[in-house]
Amino acid sequence: NRYISTANMRFYFDVNNEYVLRKLAIVLCPFLVKGGEWRRKLSDNVQNSHYLSPKDDVNAADLYIPLMSFTTFILMLAFNIGTGREFHPDLLGITASKGFGMVFFEVIILKFIFHLLVANTSFLELLALCSYKFVGLVVTQIAGAIFGDNGYYLALIYSSLMMGFFMFKSLKQSSQMNSVTQNMESLGQSKDYVLYGAAFMQLPIAWYLGHY
């Protein structure tokens, strides 16, 4: 219940139009965000302080954008494949299974490693962060449909690099927020290895998910 509860799900879907537009800009162009601007915002209630939901804090992770981009990616990939050869309905299920399976595997690995590093980042938080890759994958599919293979691979490289940068910054902030110990110096190097690894894996993951 602590991993997937109704209250937790509501938190990750508490978004508005302004948040969605700003979050998409951050995912696609994270280099525009300055270092201090990655910090999460706390409520003003001193007695019951908590981190603000996505609609009030653009740095909060959400599941609305990942869900919409995941669905759009499946349809775009099916469309691109269908324009080149005969379309099979099974393709939708295969693409969805690949995407869900890869993200779930990535989340489980990160959850286990962060547990060893004494950073209790929630399952839903990691699921949201890992699933933002589908935003870039949608852009990649659109570029491929308009500009062909050259546009596809250029967009793939760009979106993967941006996703890696976004993952590094977001996971670093999340691990600091959810650390159960104040003595992070001894874990700092190990944590950085995990963050760099998660960032570098975005390109091969994106290639695997977009390749059919």
mmCIF file of C-alpha atoms in Angstrom:
data_model
loop_
_atom_site.group_PDB
_atom_site.id
_atom_site.type_symbol
_atom_site.label_atom_id
_atom_site.label_comp_id
_atom_site.label_asym_id
_atom_site.label_seq_id
_atom_site.Cartn_x
_atom_site.Cartn_y
_atom_site.Cartn_z
ATOM 1 C CA ASN A 1 0.000 0.000 0.000
ATOM 2 C CA ARG A 2 2.884 2.391 0.627
ATOM 3 C CA TYR A 3 4.091 1.907 -2.949
ATOM 4 C CA ILE A 4 0.832 2.266 -4.891
ATOM 5 C CA SER A 5 -2.014 3.893 -2.970
ATOM 6 C CA THR A 6 -4.904 6.039 -4.129
ATOM 7 C CA ALA A 7 -3.388 9.113 -2.496
ATOM 8 C CA ASN A 8 -0.035 8.507 -4.194
ATOM 9 C CA MET A 9 -1.678 8.046 -7.585
ATOM 10 C CA ARG A 10 -3.668 11.260 -7.195
ATOM 11 C CA PHE A 11 -0.458 13.131 -6.366
ATOM 12 C CA TYR A 12 1.232 12.025 -9.594
ATOM 13 C CA PHE A 13 -1.770 13.006 -11.723
ATOM 14 C CA ASP A 14 -2.305 16.400 -10.069
ATOM 15 C CA VAL A 15 -1.244 18.466 -13.101
ATOM 16 C CA ASN A 16 -2.468 21.435 -15.122
ATOM 17 C CA ASN A 17 -1.775 22.805 -18.606
ATOM 18 C CA GLU A 18 0.990 25.135 -17.436
ATOM 19 C CA TYR A 19 2.813 22.314 -15.699
ATOM 20 C CA VAL A 20 2.575 20.036 -18.748
ATOM 21 C CA LEU A 21 4.022 22.657 -21.102
ATOM 22 C CA ARG A 22 6.851 23.592 -18.734
ATOM 23 C CA LYS A 23 7.667 19.956 -17.964
ATOM 24 C CA LEU A 24 7.842 19.054 -21.636
ATOM 25 C CA ALA A 25 10.263 21.935 -22.170
ATOM 26 C CA ILE A 26 12.449 20.705 -19.300
ATOM 27 C CA VAL A 27 12.487 17.107 -20.540
ATOM 28 C CA LEU A 28 13.418 18.158 -24.069
ATOM 29 C CA CYS A 29 15.783 21.016 -23.121
ATOM 30 C CA PRO A 30 17.043 20.339 -19.572
ATOM 31 C CA PHE A 31 20.225 22.315 -20.188
ATOM 32 C CA LEU A 32 18.142 25.504 -19.947
ATOM 33 C CA VAL A 33 17.475 24.827 -16.237
ATOM 34 C CA LYS A 34 20.074 26.265 -13.860
ATOM 35 C CA GLY A 35 21.541 24.180 -11.052
ATOM 36 C CA GLY A 36 19.516 25.606 -8.180
ATOM 37 C CA GLU A 37 16.272 25.472 -10.145
ATOM 38 C CA TRP A 38 16.131 21.659 -9.916
ATOM 39 C CA ARG A 39 15.240 21.766 -6.202
ATOM 40 C CA ARG A 40 11.785 20.598 -5.138
ATOM 41 C CA LYS A 41 9.458 23.046 -3.376
ATOM 42 C CA LEU A 42 8.076 22.534 0.119
ATOM 43 C CA SER A 43 4.708 23.726 1.374
ATOM 44 C CA ASP A 44 4.526 26.790 3.628
ATOM 45 C CA ASN A 45 2.846 24.830 6.414
ATOM 46 C CA VAL A 46 5.591 24.451 9.024
ATOM 47 C CA GLN A 47 3.667 21.925 11.127
ATOM 48 C CA ASN A 48 2.831 19.700 8.169
ATOM 49 C CA SER A 49 5.579 20.384 5.660
ATOM 50 C CA HIS A 50 5.461 18.332 2.485
ATOM 51 C CA TYR A 51 6.644 18.510 -1.095
ATOM 52 C CA LEU A 52 4.238 20.222 -3.470
ATOM 53 C CA SER A 53 2.386 18.331 -6.176
ATOM 54 C CA PRO A 54 3.236 18.725 -9.870
ATOM 55 C CA LYS A 55 0.771 21.535 -10.578
ATOM 56 C CA ASP A 56 2.536 23.673 -7.961
ATOM 57 C CA ASP A 57 6.106 22.515 -8.607
ATOM 58 C CA VAL A 58 7.421 21.873 -12.103
ATOM 59 C CA ASN A 59 10.255 19.756 -10.664
ATOM 60 C CA ALA A 60 7.811 17.238 -9.203
ATOM 61 C CA ALA A 61 7.491 14.030 -11.186
ATOM 62 C CA ASP A 62 4.111 13.112 -12.662
ATOM 63 C CA LEU A 63 2.571 10.122 -14.402
ATOM 64 C CA TYR A 64 0.231 12.024 -16.713
ATOM 65 C CA ILE A 65 2.908 13.009 -19.249
ATOM 66 C CA PRO A 66 4.537 9.531 -19.242
ATOM 67 C CA LEU A 67 1.149 7.859 -19.793
ATOM 68 C CA MET A 68 0.156 10.178 -22.641
ATOM 69 C CA SER A 69 3.578 10.018 -24.295
ATOM 70 C CA PHE A 70 3.715 6.215 -23.930
ATOM 71 C CA THR A 71 0.350 5.887 -25.680
ATOM 72 C CA THR A 72 1.341 8.366 -28.390
ATOM 73 C CA PHE A 73 4.654 6.573 -28.942
ATOM 74 C CA ILE A 74 2.898 3.251 -29.532
ATOM 75 C CA LEU A 75 0.553 4.811 -32.085
ATOM 76 C CA MET A 76 3.332 6.764 -33.833
ATOM 77 C CA LEU A 77 5.600 3.723 -34.103
ATOM 78 C CA ALA A 78 2.735 1.639 -35.471
ATOM 79 C CA PHE A 79 1.915 4.390 -37.961
ATOM 80 C CA ASN A 80 5.517 4.686 -39.174
ATOM 81 C CA ILE A 81 5.864 0.939 -39.582
ATOM 82 C CA GLY A 82 2.464 0.692 -41.259
ATOM 83 C CA THR A 83 3.402 3.264 -43.884
ATOM 84 C CA GLY A 84 6.425 1.200 -44.892
ATOM 85 C CA ARG A 85 4.856 -2.245 -44.952
ATOM 86 C CA GLU A 86 1.704 -4.100 -44.044
ATOM 87 C CA PHE A 87 0.378 -3.218 -40.583
ATOM 88 C CA HIS A 88 -0.448 -5.971 -38.095
ATOM 89 C CA PRO A 89 -2.639 -5.252 -35.028
ATOM 90 C CA ASP A 90 -0.283 -7.392 -32.931
ATOM 91 C CA LEU A 91 2.290 -4.643 -33.373
ATOM 92 C CA LEU A 92 0.472 -2.455 -30.830
ATOM 93 C CA GLY A 93 0.692 -5.133 -28.157
ATOM 94 C CA ILE A 94 4.307 -5.958 -28.956
ATOM 95 C CA THR A 95 5.348 -2.305 -28.761
ATOM 96 C CA ALA A 96 3.445 -1.767 -25.521
ATOM 97 C CA SER A 97 4.976 -4.887 -23.973
ATOM 98 C CA LYS A 98 8.502 -3.845 -24.965
ATOM 99 C CA GLY A 99 8.034 -0.361 -23.566
ATOM 100 C CA PHE A 100 6.427 -1.426 -20.310
ATOM 101 C CA GLY A 101 8.863 -4.291 -19.787
ATOM 102 C CA MET A 102 11.950 -2.152 -20.361
ATOM 103 C CA VAL A 103 10.795 0.669 -18.090
ATOM 104 C CA PHE A 104 9.701 -1.763 -15.376
ATOM 105 C CA PHE A 105 13.090 -3.506 -15.524
ATOM 106 C CA GLU A 106 14.893 -0.144 -15.340
ATOM 107 C CA VAL A 107 12.801 0.932 -12.346
ATOM 108 C CA ILE A 108 13.403 -2.327 -10.450
ATOM 109 C CA ILE A 109 17.171 -2.065 -10.978
ATOM 110 C CA LEU A 110 17.284 1.567 -9.827
ATOM 111 C CA LYS A 111 15.006 0.833 -6.864
ATOM 112 C CA PHE A 112 17.280 -1.991 -5.723
ATOM 113 C CA ILE A 113 20.472 0.064 -6.124
ATOM 114 C CA PHE A 114 19.034 3.100 -4.354
ATOM 115 C CA HIS A 115 17.905 0.824 -1.532
ATOM 116 C CA LEU A 116 21.503 -0.336 -1.129
ATOM 117 C CA LEU A 117 22.595 3.321 -1.138
ATOM 118 C CA VAL A 118 20.079 4.125 1.627
ATOM 119 C CA ALA A 119 17.917 6.358 -0.579
ATOM 120 C CA ASN A 120 14.249 5.368 -0.300
ATOM 121 C CA THR A 121 13.033 6.802 -3.585
ATOM 122 C CA SER A 122 9.493 5.554 -4.195
ATOM 123 C CA PHE A 123 8.552 3.135 -6.947
ATOM 124 C CA LEU A 124 6.139 5.630 -8.521
ATOM 125 C CA GLU A 125 8.767 8.373 -8.478
ATOM 126 C CA LEU A 126 11.217 6.161 -10.356
ATOM 127 C CA LEU A 127 8.484 4.964 -12.708
ATOM 128 C CA ALA A 128 7.630 8.552 -13.607
ATOM 129 C CA LEU A 129 11.245 9.618 -14.121
ATOM 130 C CA CYS A 130 12.135 6.597 -16.255
ATOM 131 C CA SER A 131 8.980 6.955 -18.346
ATOM 132 C CA TYR A 132 9.719 10.511 -19.453
ATOM 133 C CA LYS A 133 11.886 8.924 -22.149
ATOM 134 C CA PHE A 134 8.718 8.372 -24.183
ATOM 135 C CA VAL A 135 8.476 12.130 -24.738
ATOM 136 C CA GLY A 136 11.751 12.029 -26.645
ATOM 137 C CA LEU A 137 10.724 8.831 -28.403
ATOM 138 C CA VAL A 138 7.577 10.530 -29.706
ATOM 139 C CA VAL A 139 9.710 13.386 -31.064
ATOM 140 C CA THR A 140 12.007 10.792 -32.645
ATOM 141 C CA GLN A 141 9.121 9.048 -34.383
ATOM 142 C CA ILE A 142 7.742 12.351 -35.670
ATOM 143 C CA ALA A 143 11.176 13.332 -36.989
ATOM 144 C CA GLY A 144 11.466 9.963 -38.705
ATOM 145 C CA ALA A 145 8.048 10.317 -40.318
ATOM 146 C CA ILE A 146 8.864 13.791 -41.684
ATOM 147 C CA PHE A 147 12.593 13.668 -42.426
ATOM 148 C CA GLY A 148 13.269 9.974 -42.902
ATOM 149 C CA ASP A 149 16.134 7.959 -41.433
ATOM 150 C CA ASN A 150 18.511 10.914 -41.066
ATOM 151 C CA GLY A 151 15.957 12.883 -39.090
ATOM 152 C CA TYR A 152 15.133 9.832 -37.004
ATOM 153 C CA TYR A 153 18.708 9.145 -35.910
ATOM 154 C CA LEU A 154 19.518 12.808 -35.271
ATOM 155 C CA ALA A 155 16.411 13.127 -33.108
ATOM 156 C CA LEU A 156 17.237 9.830 -31.386
ATOM 157 C CA ILE A 157 20.710 11.026 -30.409
ATOM 158 C CA TYR A 158 19.502 14.440 -29.280
ATOM 159 C CA SER A 159 16.516 13.197 -27.256
ATOM 160 C CA SER A 160 18.614 10.440 -25.631
ATOM 161 C CA LEU A 161 21.310 12.909 -24.583
ATOM 162 C CA MET A 162 18.680 15.247 -23.172
ATOM 163 C CA MET A 163 16.963 12.382 -21.359
ATOM 164 C CA GLY A 164 20.281 11.303 -19.886
ATOM 165 C CA PHE A 165 20.917 14.842 -18.630
ATOM 166 C CA PHE A 166 17.365 15.039 -17.257
ATOM 167 C CA MET A 167 17.675 11.656 -15.533
ATOM 168 C CA PHE A 168 20.979 12.570 -13.923
ATOM 169 C CA LYS A 169 19.649 15.823 -12.478
ATOM 170 C CA SER A 170 16.286 14.432 -11.422
ATOM 171 C CA LEU A 171 17.623 11.245 -9.855
ATOM 172 C CA LYS A 172 20.297 13.193 -8.015
ATOM 173 C CA GLN A 173 17.692 15.523 -6.537
ATOM 174 C CA SER A 174 15.374 12.633 -5.704
ATOM 175 C CA SER A 175 18.109 10.604 -3.993
ATOM 176 C CA GLN A 176 19.077 13.604 -1.861
ATOM 177 C CA MET A 177 15.447 14.182 -0.862
ATOM 178 C CA ASN A 178 14.849 10.557 0.094
ATOM 179 C CA SER A 179 18.148 9.777 1.783
ATOM 180 C CA VAL A 180 17.656 8.320 5.250
ATOM 181 C CA THR A 181 21.114 9.356 6.370
ATOM 182 C CA GLN A 182 22.758 12.743 6.496
ATOM 183 C CA ASN A 183 26.225 11.277 5.960
ATOM 184 C CA MET A 184 26.282 11.020 2.167
ATOM 185 C CA GLU A 185 29.997 11.634 1.675
ATOM 186 C CA SER A 186 30.891 7.952 1.829
ATOM 187 C CA LEU A 187 28.089 7.124 -0.601
ATOM 188 C CA GLY A 188 28.665 10.065 -2.927
ATOM 189 C CA GLN A 189 30.980 8.323 -5.377
ATOM 190 C CA SER A 190 28.865 5.180 -5.568
ATOM 191 C CA LYS A 191 25.729 7.256 -6.062
ATOM 192 C CA ASP A 192 27.363 9.228 -8.877
ATOM 193 C CA TYR A 193 28.279 5.982 -10.647
ATOM 194 C CA VAL A 194 24.617 4.957 -10.534
ATOM 195 C CA LEU A 195 23.452 8.337 -11.847
ATOM 196 C CA TYR A 196 25.969 8.336 -14.699
ATOM 197 C CA GLY A 197 25.054 4.755 -15.540
ATOM 198 C CA ALA A 198 21.344 5.592 -15.671
ATOM 199 C CA ALA A 199 22.111 8.587 -17.901
ATOM 200 C CA PHE A 200 24.349 6.692 -20.332
ATOM 201 C CA MET A 201 21.823 3.858 -20.692
ATOM 202 C CA GLN A 202 19.190 6.147 -22.197
ATOM 203 C CA LEU A 203 20.602 5.944 -25.734
ATOM 204 C CA PRO A 204 20.676 2.126 -26.046
ATOM 205 C CA ILE A 205 17.265 1.898 -24.352
ATOM 206 C CA ALA A 206 15.789 4.465 -26.755
ATOM 207 C CA TRP A 207 17.319 2.642 -29.725
ATOM 208 C CA TYR A 208 15.872 -0.684 -28.528
ATOM 209 C CA LEU A 209 12.387 0.712 -27.946
ATOM 210 C CA GLY A 210 12.251 2.588 -31.247
ATOM 211 C CA HIS A 211 13.726 -0.227 -33.324
ATOM 212 C CA TYR A 212 11.463 -2.814 -34.907
#
